[in-house]
Structure formats: C-alpha cells, structure tokens
PDB file of C-alpha atoms in Angstrom:
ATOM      1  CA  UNK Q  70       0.000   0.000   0.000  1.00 49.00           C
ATOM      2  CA  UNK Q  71       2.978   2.483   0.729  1.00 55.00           C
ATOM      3  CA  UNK Q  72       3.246   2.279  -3.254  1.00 52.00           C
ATOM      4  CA  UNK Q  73      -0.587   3.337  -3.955  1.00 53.00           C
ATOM      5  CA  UNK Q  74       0.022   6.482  -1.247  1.00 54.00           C
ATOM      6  CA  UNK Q  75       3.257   7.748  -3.191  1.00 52.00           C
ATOM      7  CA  UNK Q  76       0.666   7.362  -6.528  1.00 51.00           C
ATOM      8  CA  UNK Q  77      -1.582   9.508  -4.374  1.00 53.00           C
ATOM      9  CA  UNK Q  78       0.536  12.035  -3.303  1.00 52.00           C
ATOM     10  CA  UNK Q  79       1.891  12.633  -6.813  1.00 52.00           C
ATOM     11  CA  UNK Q  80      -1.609  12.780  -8.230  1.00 55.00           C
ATOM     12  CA  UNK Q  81      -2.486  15.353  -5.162  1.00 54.00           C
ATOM     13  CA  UNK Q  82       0.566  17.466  -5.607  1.00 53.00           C
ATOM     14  CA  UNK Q  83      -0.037  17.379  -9.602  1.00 54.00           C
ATOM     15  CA  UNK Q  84      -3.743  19.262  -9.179  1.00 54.00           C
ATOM     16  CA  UNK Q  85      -3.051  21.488  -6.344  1.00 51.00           C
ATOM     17  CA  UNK Q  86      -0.185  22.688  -8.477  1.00 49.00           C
ATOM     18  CA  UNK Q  87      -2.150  23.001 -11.582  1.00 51.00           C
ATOM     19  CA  UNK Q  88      -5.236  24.243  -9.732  1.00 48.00           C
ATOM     20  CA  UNK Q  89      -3.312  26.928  -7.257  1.00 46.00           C
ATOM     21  CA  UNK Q  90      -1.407  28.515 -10.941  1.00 48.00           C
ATOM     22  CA  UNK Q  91      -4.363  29.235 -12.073  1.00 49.00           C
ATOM     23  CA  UNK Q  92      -4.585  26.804 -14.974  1.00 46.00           C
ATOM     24  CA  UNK Q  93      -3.187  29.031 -17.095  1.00 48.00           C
ATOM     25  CA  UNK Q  94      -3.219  28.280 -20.712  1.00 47.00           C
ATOM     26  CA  UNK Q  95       0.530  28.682 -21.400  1.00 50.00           C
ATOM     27  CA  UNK Q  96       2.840  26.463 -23.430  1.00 49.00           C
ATOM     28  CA  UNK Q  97       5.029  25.989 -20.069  1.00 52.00           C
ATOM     29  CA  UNK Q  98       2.175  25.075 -18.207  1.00 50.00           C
ATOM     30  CA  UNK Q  99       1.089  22.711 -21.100  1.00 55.00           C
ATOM     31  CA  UNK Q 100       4.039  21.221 -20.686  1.00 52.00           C
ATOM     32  CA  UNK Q 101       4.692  20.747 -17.301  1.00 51.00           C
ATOM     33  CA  UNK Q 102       1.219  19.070 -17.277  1.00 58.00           C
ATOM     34  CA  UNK Q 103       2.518  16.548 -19.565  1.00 60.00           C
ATOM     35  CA  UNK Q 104       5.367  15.848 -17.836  1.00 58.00           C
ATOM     36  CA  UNK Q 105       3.252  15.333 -14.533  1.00 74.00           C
ATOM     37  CA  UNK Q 106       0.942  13.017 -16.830  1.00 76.00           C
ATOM     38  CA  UNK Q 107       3.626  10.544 -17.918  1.00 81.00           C
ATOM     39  CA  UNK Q 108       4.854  10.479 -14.560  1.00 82.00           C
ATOM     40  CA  UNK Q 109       1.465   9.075 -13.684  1.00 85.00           C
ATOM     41  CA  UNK Q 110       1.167   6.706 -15.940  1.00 88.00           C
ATOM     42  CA  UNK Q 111       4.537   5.502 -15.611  1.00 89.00           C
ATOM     43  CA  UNK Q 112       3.863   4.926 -11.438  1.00 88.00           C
ATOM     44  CA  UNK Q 113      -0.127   3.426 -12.906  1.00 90.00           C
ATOM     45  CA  UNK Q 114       1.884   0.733 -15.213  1.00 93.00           C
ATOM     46  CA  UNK Q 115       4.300  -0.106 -12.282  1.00 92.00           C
ATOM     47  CA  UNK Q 116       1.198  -0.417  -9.795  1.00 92.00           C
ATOM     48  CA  UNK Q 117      -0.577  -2.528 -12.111  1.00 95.00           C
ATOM     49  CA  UNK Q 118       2.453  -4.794 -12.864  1.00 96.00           C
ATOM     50  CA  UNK Q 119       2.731  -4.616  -8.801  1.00 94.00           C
ATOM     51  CA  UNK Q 120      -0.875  -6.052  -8.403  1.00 94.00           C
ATOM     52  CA  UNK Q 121      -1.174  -8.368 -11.142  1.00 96.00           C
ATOM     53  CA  UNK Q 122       1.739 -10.583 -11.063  1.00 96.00           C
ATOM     54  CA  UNK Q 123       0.794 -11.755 -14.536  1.00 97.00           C
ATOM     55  CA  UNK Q 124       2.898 -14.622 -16.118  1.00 97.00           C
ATOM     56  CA  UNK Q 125       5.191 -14.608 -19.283  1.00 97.00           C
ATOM     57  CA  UNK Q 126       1.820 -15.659 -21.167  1.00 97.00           C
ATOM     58  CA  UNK Q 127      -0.304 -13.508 -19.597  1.00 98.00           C
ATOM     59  CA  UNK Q 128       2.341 -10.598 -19.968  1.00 97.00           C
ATOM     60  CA  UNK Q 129       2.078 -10.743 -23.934  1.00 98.00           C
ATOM     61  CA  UNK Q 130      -1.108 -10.777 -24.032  1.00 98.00           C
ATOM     62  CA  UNK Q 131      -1.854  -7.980 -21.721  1.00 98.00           C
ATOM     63  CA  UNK Q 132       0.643  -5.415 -21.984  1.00 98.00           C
ATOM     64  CA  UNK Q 133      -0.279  -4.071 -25.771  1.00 98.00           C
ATOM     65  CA  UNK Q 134      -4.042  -4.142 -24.525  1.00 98.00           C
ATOM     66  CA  UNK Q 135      -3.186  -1.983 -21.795  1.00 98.00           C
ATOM     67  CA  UNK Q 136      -1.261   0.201 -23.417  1.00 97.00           C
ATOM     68  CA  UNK Q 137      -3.931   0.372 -26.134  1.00 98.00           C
ATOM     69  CA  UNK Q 138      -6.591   0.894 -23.745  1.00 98.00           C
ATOM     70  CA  UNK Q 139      -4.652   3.630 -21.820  1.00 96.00           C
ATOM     71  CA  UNK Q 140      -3.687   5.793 -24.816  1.00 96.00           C
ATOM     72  CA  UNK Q 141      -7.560   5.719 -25.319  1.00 97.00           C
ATOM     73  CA  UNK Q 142      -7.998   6.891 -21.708  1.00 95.00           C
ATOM     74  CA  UNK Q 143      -5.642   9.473 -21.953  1.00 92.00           C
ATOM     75  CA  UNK Q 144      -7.492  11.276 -25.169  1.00 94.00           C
ATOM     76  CA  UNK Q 145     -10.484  11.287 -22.744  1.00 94.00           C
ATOM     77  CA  UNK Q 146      -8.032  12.809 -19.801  1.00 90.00           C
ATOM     78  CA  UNK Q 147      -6.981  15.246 -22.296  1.00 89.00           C
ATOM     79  CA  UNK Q 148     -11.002  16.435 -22.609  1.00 91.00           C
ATOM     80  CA  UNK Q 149     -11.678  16.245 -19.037  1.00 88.00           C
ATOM     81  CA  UNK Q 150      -8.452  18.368 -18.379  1.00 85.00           C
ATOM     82  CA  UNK Q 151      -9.835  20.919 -20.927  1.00 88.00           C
ATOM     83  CA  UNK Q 152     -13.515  21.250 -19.593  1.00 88.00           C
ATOM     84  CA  UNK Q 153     -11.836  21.573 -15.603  1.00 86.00           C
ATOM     85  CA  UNK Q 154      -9.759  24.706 -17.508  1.00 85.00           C
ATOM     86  CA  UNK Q 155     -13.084  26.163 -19.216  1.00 87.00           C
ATOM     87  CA  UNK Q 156     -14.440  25.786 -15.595  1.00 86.00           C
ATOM     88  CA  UNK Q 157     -11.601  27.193 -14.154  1.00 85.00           C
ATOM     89  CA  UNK Q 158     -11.180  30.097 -16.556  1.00 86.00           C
ATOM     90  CA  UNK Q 159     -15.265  30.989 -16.334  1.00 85.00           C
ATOM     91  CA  UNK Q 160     -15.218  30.768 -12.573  1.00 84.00           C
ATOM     92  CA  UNK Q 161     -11.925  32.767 -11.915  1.00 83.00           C
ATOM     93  CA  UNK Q 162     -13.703  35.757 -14.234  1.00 82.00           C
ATOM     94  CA  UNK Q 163     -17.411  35.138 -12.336  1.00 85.00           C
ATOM     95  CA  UNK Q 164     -18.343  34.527 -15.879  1.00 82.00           C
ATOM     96  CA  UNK Q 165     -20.405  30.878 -14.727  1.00 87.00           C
ATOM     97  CA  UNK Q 166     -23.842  31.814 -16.509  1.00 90.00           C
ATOM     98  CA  UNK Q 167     -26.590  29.157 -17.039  1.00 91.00           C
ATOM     99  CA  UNK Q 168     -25.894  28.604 -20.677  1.00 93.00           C
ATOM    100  CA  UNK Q 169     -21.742  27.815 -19.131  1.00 90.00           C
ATOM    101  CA  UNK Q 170     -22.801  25.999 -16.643  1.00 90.00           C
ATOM    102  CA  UNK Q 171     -25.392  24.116 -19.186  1.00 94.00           C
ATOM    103  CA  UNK Q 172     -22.502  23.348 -21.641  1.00 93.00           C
ATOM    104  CA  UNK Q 173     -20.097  22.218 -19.123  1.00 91.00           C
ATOM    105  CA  UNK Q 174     -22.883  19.771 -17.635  1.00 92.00           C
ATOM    106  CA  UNK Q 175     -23.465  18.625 -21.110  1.00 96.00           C
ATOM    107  CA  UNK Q 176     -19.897  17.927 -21.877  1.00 95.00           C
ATOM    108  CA  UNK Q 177     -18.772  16.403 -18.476  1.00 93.00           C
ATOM    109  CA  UNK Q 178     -21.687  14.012 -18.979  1.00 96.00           C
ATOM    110  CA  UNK Q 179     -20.689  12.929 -22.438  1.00 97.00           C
ATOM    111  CA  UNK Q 180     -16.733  12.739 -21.099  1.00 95.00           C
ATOM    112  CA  UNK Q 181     -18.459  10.281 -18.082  1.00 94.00           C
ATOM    113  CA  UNK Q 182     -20.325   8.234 -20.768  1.00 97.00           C
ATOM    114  CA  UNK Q 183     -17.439   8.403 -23.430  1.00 97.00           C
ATOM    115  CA  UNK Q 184     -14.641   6.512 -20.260  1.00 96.00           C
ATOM    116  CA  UNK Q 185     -17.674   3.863 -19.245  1.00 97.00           C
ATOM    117  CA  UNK Q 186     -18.394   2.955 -22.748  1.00 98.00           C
ATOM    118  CA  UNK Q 187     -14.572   2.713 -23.507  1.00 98.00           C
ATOM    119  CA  UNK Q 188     -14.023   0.644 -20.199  1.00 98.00           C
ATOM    120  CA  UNK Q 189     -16.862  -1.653 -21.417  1.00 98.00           C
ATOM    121  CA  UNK Q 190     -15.169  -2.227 -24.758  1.00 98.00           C
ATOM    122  CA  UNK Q 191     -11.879  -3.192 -23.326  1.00 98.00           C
ATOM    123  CA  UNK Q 192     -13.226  -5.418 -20.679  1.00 98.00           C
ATOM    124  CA  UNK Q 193     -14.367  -7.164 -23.377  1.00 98.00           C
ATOM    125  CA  UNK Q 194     -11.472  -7.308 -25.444  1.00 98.00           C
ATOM    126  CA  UNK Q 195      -9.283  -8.523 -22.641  1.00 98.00           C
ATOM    127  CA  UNK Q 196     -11.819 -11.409 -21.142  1.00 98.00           C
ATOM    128  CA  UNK Q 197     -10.960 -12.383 -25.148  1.00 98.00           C
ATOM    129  CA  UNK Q 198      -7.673 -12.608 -24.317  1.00 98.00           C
ATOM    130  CA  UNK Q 199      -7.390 -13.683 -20.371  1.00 98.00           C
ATOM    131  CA  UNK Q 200      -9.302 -15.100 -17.249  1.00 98.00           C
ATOM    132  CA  UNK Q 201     -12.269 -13.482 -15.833  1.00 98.00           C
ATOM    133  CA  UNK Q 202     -10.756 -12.737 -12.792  1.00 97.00           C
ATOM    134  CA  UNK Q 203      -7.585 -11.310 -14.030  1.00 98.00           C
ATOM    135  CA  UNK Q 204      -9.550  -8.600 -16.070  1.00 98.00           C
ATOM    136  CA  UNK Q 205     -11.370  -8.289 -12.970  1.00 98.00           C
ATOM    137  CA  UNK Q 206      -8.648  -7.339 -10.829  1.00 97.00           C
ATOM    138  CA  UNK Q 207      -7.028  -5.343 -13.305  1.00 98.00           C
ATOM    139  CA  UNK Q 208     -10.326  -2.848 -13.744  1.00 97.00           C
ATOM    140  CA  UNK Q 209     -10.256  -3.234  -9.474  1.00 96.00           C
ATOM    141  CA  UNK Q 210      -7.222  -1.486  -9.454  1.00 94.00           C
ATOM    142  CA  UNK Q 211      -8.007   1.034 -12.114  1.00 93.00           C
ATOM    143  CA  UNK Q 212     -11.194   1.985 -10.697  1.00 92.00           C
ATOM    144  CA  UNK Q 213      -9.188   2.504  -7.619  1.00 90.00           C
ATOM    145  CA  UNK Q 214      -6.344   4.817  -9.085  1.00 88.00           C
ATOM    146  CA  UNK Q 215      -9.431   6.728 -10.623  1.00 88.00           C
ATOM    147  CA  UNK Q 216     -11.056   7.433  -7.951  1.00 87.00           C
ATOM    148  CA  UNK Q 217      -7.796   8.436  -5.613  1.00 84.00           C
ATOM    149  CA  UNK Q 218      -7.079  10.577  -8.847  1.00 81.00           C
ATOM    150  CA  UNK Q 219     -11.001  12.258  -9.185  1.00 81.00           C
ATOM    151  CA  UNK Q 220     -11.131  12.654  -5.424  1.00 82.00           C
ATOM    152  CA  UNK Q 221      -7.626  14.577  -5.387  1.00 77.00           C
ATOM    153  CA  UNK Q 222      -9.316  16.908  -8.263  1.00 73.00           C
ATOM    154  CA  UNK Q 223     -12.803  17.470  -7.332  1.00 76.00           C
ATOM    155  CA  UNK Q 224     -11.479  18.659  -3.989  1.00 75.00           C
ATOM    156  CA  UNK Q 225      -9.464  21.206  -5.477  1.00 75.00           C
ATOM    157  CA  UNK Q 226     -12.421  22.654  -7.532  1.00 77.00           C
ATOM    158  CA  UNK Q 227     -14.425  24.760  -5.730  1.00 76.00           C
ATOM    159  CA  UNK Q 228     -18.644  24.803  -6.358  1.00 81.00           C
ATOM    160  CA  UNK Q 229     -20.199  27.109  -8.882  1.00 81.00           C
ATOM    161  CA  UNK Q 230     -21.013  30.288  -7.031  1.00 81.00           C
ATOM    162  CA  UNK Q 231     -24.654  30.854  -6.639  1.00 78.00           C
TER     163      UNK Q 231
END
C-alpha cells in the first residue's frame, strides 16, 4: 500500500499545483502538465504490474491491450483536463452563466459516458484474451487509481457560485 500512497501524493501534488497557478493556458504550463501526466502513468503501469503478477503468457497478451486501452484513456483525460480549464477560466472571471454551466454539464456528462463505454469495450477485449478474474482485478485497481485521482481533483475545484 505504501506504493498506492506515493501514486496519491503525486496525483495530489499534480492538481493542487495546476489548480493553485491558475490553470493558465501557457505552453510551459502545457508542458509541465505533460510531464506530470507521464509520470502518472509511468507509477499506474508499475502499480498494475505490482498487483497483477501476470505470467510470461499472460504478460504478452496484456501489456499491448493496456497500453492500447490507456492511450484511449488518456485522449479522454486530455477532454476532461480541458472542460476543468473552461471551468476554471469561467469561474476565476465570475463569468459561470446558465448557458456555461449548461454546456459544461453537457460535456462532463458525455466525457463520463465516453470513459464507461470505452471501459466496457476493453473489458471485453481482454476477457478475449485472459481469465475473468484477471480482467477483474485489473479494472479493481483502475477503478481505484481513478477514484484516488477524481477525489484529489474534485477537492481542489471549488462549487459554482450561486
């Protein structure tokens, strides 16, 4: 577990950083972002690897999936990173009207549907490839990092002003 609290902490320190600049829009915070990012998903692989234990077998016929299905993930990241900047942006100007707020809904619902219906997809493309319960555990953990990752976020973000 001391490995999933260093994940956390680097997730935690990632947002507050992002969120207490500003989110500004700038190539150097862009990249710094990115940097943070691949970080991530360099300490995500090693967690899963951690957890899984996965044979030689197992190991080619996982690790392409994964990276597959994480490269898919990340284009959705990418979105979700953009919409918590619009947010960011509109609320740091008091500029939050209905029609924002509206859009913003809208989009952060489609984002939500766009990750379960990708999630759905790969589960079923890796029970094609591996045991139930492997592809169980594996989407255990991820579900896991997610949420340690959207709690360390959405606490950052403060509510639409009234």
């Amino acid at each position: 577990m001391n490995y999933l609290k260093t994940i956390y902490y680097l997730i935690s320190f990632t947002i507050v950083t992002s969120l207490s600049t500003g989110i500004s829009a700038s190539d150097n915070f862009n990249e710094v972002l990115q940097l943070d990012r691949a970080k991530l998903e360099l300490k995500r692989e090693n967690f899963i690897a951690k957890t899984l234990m996965l044979s030689t077998d197992e190991s080619k016929q996982f690790w392409p999936l994964y990276k597959e299905y994480r490269k898919a993930v990340s284009n959705i990241d990418t979105k979700t990173i953009q919409l918590l900047k619009d947010y960011a942006k509109s609320y740091n100007n008091n500029e939050v009207s209905n029609e924002i707020a509206n859009r913003l809904m809208s989009e952060f619902l489609q984002v939500d549907l766009s990750r379960i219906n990708l999630k759905a997809r790969y589960m079923k493309k890796f029970t094609k490839k591996l045991p139930a319960k492997l592809v169980w555990r594996y989407f255990h953990a991820e579900n896991n990092l997610d949420t340690m990752i959207r709690y360390a976020y959405i606490s950052q973000i403060p509510l639409v002003k009234q």
